[in-house]
mmCIF file of C-alpha atoms and ligand atoms in Angstrom:
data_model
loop_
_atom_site.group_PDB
_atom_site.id
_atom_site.type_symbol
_atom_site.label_atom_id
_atom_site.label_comp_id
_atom_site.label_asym_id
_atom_site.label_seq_id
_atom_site.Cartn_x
_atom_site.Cartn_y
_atom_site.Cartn_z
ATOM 1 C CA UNK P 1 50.485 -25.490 14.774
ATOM 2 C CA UNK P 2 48.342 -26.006 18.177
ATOM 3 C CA UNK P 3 44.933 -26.257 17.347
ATOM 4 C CA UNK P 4 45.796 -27.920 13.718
ATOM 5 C CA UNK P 5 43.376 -31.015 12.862
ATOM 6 C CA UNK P 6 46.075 -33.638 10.946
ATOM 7 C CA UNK P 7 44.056 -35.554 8.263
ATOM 8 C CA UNK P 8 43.978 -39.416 8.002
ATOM 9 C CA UNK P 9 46.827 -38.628 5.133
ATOM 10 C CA UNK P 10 48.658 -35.504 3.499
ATOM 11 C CA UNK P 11 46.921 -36.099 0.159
ATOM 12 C CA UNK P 12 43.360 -35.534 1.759
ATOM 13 C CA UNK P 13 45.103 -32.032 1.723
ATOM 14 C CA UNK P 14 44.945 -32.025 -2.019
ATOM 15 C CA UNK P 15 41.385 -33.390 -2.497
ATOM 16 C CA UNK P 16 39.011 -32.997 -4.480
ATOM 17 C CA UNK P 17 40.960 -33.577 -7.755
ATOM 18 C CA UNK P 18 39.659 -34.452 -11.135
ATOM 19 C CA UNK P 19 39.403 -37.919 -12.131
ATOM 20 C CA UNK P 20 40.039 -40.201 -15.278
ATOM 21 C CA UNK P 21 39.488 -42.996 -16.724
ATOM 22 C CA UNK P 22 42.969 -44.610 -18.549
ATOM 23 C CA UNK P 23 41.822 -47.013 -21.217
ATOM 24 C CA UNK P 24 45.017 -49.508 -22.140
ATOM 25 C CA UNK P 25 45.335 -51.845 -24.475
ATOM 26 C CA UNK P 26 46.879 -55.290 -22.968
ATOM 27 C CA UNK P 27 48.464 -58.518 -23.833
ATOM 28 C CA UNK P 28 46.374 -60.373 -26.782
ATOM 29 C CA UNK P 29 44.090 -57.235 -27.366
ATOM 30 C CA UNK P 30 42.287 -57.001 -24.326
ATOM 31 C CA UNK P 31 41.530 -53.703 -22.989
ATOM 32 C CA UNK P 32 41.360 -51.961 -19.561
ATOM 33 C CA UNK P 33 39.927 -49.166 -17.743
ATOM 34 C CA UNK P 34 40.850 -47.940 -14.596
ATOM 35 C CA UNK P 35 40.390 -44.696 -12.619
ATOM 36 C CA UNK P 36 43.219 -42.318 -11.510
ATOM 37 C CA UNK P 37 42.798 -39.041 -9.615
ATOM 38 C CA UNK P 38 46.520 -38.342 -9.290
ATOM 39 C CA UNK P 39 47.137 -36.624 -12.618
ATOM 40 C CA UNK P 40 48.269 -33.260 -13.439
ATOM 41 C CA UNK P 41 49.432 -31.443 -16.162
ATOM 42 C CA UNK P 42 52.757 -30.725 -16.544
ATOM 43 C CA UNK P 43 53.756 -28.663 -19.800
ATOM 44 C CA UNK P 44 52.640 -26.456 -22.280
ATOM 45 C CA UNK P 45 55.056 -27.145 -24.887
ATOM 46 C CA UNK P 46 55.097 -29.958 -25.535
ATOM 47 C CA UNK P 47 51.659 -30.586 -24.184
ATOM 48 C CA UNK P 48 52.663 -33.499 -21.463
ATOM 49 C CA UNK P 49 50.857 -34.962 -18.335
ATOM 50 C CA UNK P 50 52.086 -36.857 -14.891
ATOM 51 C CA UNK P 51 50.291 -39.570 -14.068
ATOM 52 C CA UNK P 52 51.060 -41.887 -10.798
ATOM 53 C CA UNK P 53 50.206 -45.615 -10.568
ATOM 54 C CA UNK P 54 50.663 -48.042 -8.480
ATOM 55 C CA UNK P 55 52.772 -50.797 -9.927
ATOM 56 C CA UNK P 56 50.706 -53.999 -8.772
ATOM 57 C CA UNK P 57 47.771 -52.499 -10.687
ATOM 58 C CA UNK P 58 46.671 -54.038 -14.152
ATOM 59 C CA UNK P 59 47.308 -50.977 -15.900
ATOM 60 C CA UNK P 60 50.848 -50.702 -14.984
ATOM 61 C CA UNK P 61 51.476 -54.345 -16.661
ATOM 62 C CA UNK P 62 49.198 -52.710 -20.007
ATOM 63 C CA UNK P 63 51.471 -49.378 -20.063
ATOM 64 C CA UNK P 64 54.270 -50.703 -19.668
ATOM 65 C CA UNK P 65 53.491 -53.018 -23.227
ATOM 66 C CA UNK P 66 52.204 -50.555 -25.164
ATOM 67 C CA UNK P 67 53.325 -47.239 -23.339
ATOM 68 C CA UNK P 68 50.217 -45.572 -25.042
ATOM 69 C CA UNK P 69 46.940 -44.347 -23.020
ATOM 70 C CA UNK P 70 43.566 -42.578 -23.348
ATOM 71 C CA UNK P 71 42.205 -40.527 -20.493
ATOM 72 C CA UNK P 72 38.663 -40.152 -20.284
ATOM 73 C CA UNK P 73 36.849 -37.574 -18.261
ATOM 74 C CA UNK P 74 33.651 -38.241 -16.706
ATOM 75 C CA UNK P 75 30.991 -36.677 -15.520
ATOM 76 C CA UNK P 76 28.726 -36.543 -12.394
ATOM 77 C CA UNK P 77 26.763 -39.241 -13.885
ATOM 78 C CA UNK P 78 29.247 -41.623 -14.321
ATOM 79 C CA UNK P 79 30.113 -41.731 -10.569
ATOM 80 C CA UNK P 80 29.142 -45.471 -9.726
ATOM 81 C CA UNK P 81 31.098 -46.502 -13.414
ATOM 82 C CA UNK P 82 34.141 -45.040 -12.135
ATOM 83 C CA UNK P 83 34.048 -46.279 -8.861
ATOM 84 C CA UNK P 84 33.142 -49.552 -9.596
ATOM 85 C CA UNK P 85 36.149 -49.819 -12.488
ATOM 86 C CA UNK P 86 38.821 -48.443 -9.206
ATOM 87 C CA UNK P 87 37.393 -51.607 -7.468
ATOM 88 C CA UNK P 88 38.235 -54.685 -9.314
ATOM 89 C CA UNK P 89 41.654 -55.888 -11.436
ATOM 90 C CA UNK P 90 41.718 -56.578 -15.138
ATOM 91 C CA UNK P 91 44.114 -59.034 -14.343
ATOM 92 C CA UNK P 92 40.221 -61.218 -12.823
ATOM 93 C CA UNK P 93 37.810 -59.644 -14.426
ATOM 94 C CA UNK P 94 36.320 -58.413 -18.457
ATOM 95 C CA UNK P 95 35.799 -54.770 -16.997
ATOM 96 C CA UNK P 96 34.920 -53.460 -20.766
ATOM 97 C CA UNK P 97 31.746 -56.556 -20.413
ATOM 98 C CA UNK P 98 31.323 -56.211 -16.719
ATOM 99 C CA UNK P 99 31.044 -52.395 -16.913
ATOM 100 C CA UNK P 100 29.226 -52.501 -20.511
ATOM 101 C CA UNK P 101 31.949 -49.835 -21.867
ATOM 102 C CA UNK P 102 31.099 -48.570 -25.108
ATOM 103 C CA UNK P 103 34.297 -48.098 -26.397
ATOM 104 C CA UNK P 104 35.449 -45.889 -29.601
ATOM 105 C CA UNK P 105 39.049 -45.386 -32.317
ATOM 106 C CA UNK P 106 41.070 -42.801 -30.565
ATOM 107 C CA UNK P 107 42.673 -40.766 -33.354
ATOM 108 C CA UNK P 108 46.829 -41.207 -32.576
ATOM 109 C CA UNK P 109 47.360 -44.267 -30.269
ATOM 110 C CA UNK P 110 45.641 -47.749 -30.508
ATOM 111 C CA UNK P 111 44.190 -47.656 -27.330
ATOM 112 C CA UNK P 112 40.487 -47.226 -27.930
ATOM 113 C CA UNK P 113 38.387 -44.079 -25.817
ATOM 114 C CA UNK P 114 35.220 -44.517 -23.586
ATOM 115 C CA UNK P 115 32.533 -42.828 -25.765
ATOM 116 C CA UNK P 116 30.543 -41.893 -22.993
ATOM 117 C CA UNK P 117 33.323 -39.536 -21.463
ATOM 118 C CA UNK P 118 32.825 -35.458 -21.883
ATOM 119 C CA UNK P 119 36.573 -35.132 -22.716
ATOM 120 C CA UNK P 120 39.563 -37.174 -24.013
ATOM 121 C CA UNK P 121 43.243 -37.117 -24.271
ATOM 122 C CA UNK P 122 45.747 -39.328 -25.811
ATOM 123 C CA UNK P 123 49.005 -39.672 -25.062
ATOM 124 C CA UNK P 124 52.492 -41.741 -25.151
ATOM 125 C CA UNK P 125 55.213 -42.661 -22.138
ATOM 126 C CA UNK P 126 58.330 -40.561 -22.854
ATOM 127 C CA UNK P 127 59.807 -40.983 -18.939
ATOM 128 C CA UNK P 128 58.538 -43.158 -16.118
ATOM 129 C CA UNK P 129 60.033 -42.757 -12.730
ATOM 130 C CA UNK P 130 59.556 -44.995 -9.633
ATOM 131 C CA UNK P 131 58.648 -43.450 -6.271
ATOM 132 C CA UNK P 132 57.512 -46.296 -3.404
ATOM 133 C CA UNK P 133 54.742 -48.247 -4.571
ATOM 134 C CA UNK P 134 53.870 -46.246 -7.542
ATOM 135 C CA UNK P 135 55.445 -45.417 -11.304
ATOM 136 C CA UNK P 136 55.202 -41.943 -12.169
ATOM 137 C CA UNK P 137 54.729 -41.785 -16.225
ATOM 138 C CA UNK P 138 55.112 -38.529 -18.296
ATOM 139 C CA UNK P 139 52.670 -39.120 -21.392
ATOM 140 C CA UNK P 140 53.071 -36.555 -24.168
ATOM 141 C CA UNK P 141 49.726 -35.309 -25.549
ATOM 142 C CA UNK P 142 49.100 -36.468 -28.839
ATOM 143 C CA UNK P 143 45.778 -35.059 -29.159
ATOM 144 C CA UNK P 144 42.577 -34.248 -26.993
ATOM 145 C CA UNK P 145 38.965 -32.960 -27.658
ATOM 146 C CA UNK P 146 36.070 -32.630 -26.037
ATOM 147 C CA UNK P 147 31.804 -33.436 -26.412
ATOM 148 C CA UNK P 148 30.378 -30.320 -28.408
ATOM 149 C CA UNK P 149 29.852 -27.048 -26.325
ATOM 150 C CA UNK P 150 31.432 -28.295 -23.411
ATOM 151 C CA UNK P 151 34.104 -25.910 -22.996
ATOM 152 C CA UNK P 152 34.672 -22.080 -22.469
ATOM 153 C CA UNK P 153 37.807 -20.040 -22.311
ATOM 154 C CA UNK P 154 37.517 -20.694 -18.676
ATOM 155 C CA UNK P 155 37.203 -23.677 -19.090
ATOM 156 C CA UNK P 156 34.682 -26.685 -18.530
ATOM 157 C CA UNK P 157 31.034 -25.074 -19.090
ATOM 158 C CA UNK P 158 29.076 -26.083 -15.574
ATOM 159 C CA UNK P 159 26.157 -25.042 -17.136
ATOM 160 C CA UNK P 160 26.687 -28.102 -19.765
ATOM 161 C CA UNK P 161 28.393 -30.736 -17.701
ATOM 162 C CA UNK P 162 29.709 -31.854 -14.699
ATOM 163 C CA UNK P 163 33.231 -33.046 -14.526
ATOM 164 C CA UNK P 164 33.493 -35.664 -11.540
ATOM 165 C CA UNK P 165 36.109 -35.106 -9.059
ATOM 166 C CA UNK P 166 37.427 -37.603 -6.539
ATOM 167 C CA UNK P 167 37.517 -36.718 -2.714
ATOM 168 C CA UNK P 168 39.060 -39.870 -1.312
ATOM 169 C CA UNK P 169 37.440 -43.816 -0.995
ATOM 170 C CA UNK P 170 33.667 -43.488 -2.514
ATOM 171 C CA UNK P 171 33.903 -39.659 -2.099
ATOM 172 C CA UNK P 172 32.904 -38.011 -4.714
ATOM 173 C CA UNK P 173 32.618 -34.089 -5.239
ATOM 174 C CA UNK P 174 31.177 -31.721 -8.590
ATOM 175 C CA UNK P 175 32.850 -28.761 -9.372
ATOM 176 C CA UNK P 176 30.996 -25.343 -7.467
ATOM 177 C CA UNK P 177 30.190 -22.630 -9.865
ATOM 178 C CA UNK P 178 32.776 -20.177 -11.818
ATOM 179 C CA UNK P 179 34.364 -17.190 -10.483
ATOM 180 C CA UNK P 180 36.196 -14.904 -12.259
ATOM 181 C CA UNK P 181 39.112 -12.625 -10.549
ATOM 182 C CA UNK P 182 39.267 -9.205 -10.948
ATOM 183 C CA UNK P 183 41.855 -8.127 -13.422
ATOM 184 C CA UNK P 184 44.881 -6.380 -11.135
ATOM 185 C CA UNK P 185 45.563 -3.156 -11.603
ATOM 186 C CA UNK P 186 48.211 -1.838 -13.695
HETATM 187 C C1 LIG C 1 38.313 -42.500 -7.976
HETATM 188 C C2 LIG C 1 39.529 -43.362 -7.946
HETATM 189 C C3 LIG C 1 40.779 -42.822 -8.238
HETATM 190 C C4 LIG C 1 41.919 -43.628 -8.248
HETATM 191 N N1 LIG C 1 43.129 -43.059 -8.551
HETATM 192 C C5 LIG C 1 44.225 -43.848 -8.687
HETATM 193 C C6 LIG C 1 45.461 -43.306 -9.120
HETATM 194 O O1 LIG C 1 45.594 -42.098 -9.402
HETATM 195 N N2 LIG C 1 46.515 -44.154 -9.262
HETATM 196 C C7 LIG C 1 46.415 -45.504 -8.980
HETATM 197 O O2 LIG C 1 47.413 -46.234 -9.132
HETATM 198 N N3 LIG C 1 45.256 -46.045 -8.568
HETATM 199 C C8 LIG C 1 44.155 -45.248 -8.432
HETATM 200 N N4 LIG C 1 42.952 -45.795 -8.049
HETATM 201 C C9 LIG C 1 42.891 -47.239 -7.794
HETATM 202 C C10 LIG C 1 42.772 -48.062 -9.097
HETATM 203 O O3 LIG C 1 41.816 -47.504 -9.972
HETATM 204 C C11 LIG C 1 42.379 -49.505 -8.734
HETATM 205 O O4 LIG C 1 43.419 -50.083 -7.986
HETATM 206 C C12 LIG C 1 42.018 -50.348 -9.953
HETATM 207 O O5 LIG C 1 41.313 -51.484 -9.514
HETATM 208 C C13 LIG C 1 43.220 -50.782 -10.779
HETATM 209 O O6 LIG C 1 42.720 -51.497 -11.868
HETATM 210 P P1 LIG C 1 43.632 -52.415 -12.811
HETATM 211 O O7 LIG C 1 44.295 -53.455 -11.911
HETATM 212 O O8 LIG C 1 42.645 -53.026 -13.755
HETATM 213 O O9 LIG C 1 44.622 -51.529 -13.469
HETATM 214 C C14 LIG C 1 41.809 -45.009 -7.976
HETATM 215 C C15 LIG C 1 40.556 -45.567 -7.668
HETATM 216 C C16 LIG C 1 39.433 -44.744 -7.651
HETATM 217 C C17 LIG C 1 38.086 -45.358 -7.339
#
């Protein structure tokens, strides 16, 4: 197309997403926490999420031990938490001390949940497949829940909280208010 503007890369395209926080358990207990923004749901039945990451990160190593995860949704307020855990490797650094995570028992994997989060979801690795840099893993849901009053029928309750989404780098977005479609016509 002529006048087109081409962004620095085609996933700006697909930005702002919702972001998470994967909590892994790792060699000799430790535990990690890093963010992801390219996650999706996949199925209904069985419940079961995509997940992409990149295979020189920490949490790679921890998945591929344990093949168990928690995802933890944050809100607004956590933005400077979440960015801050996407910046350093828990291969250097304590990021449950550095990051003063309060961590909690997640009901069906061993992997522990932030408590601070507005959502959760825990799942297992039934299929992993390697594209370029990254390993995409298909976790089944084992269970998920969410703070008290949070959620609607539509969904997350913006008048309640503020799920963070990720633009790209430090970019951060909240979600705009809810509209509801007309029902089409029969
Ligand atoms: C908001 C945000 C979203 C990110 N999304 C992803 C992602 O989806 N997949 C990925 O591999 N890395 C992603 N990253 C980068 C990792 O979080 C980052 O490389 C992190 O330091 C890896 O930590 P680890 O080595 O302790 O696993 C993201 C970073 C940020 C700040």
């Amino acid at each position: 197309m002529n006048n087109a503007s081409r962004p620095r890369n085609f996933y700006y395209l697909l930005h702002p997403r919702p972001v998470v926080v994967i909590i892994t358990l790792c060699e000799g207990g430790k535990v990690n926490a890093m963010p992801a923004s390219w996650i999706t749901p996949i199925s209904e039945e069985p419940p079961a999420l995509a997940v992409a990451i990149d295979r020189e990160n920490y949490t790679f190593k921890c998945i591929e031990q344990l093949r168990e995860a928690t995802f933890n949704i944050p809100s607004q307020e956590h933005v400077n938490t979440v960015y801050g855990l996407g910046t350093v490797s828990g291969r250097e650094v304590d990021k449950v001390k550095m990051f003063s995570l309060k961590l909690g028992k997640a009901s069906k994997v061993s992997a522990p949940i932030w408590l601070d989060a507005i959502g959760w979801i825990e799942g297992r690795v039934v299929n992993r497949v390697d594209i370029g840099e990254t390993a995409l893993y298909i976790f089944e849901v084992l269970d998920y829940y969410a703070k008290p009053d949070t959620v609607s029928e539509w969904g997350w309750r913006l008048d309640k909280t503020s799920p963070l989404h990720h633009g790209t780098g430090r970019g951060f977005h909240t979600v705009g208010k809810l509209i509801l479609a007309s029902k089409p016509k029969q």
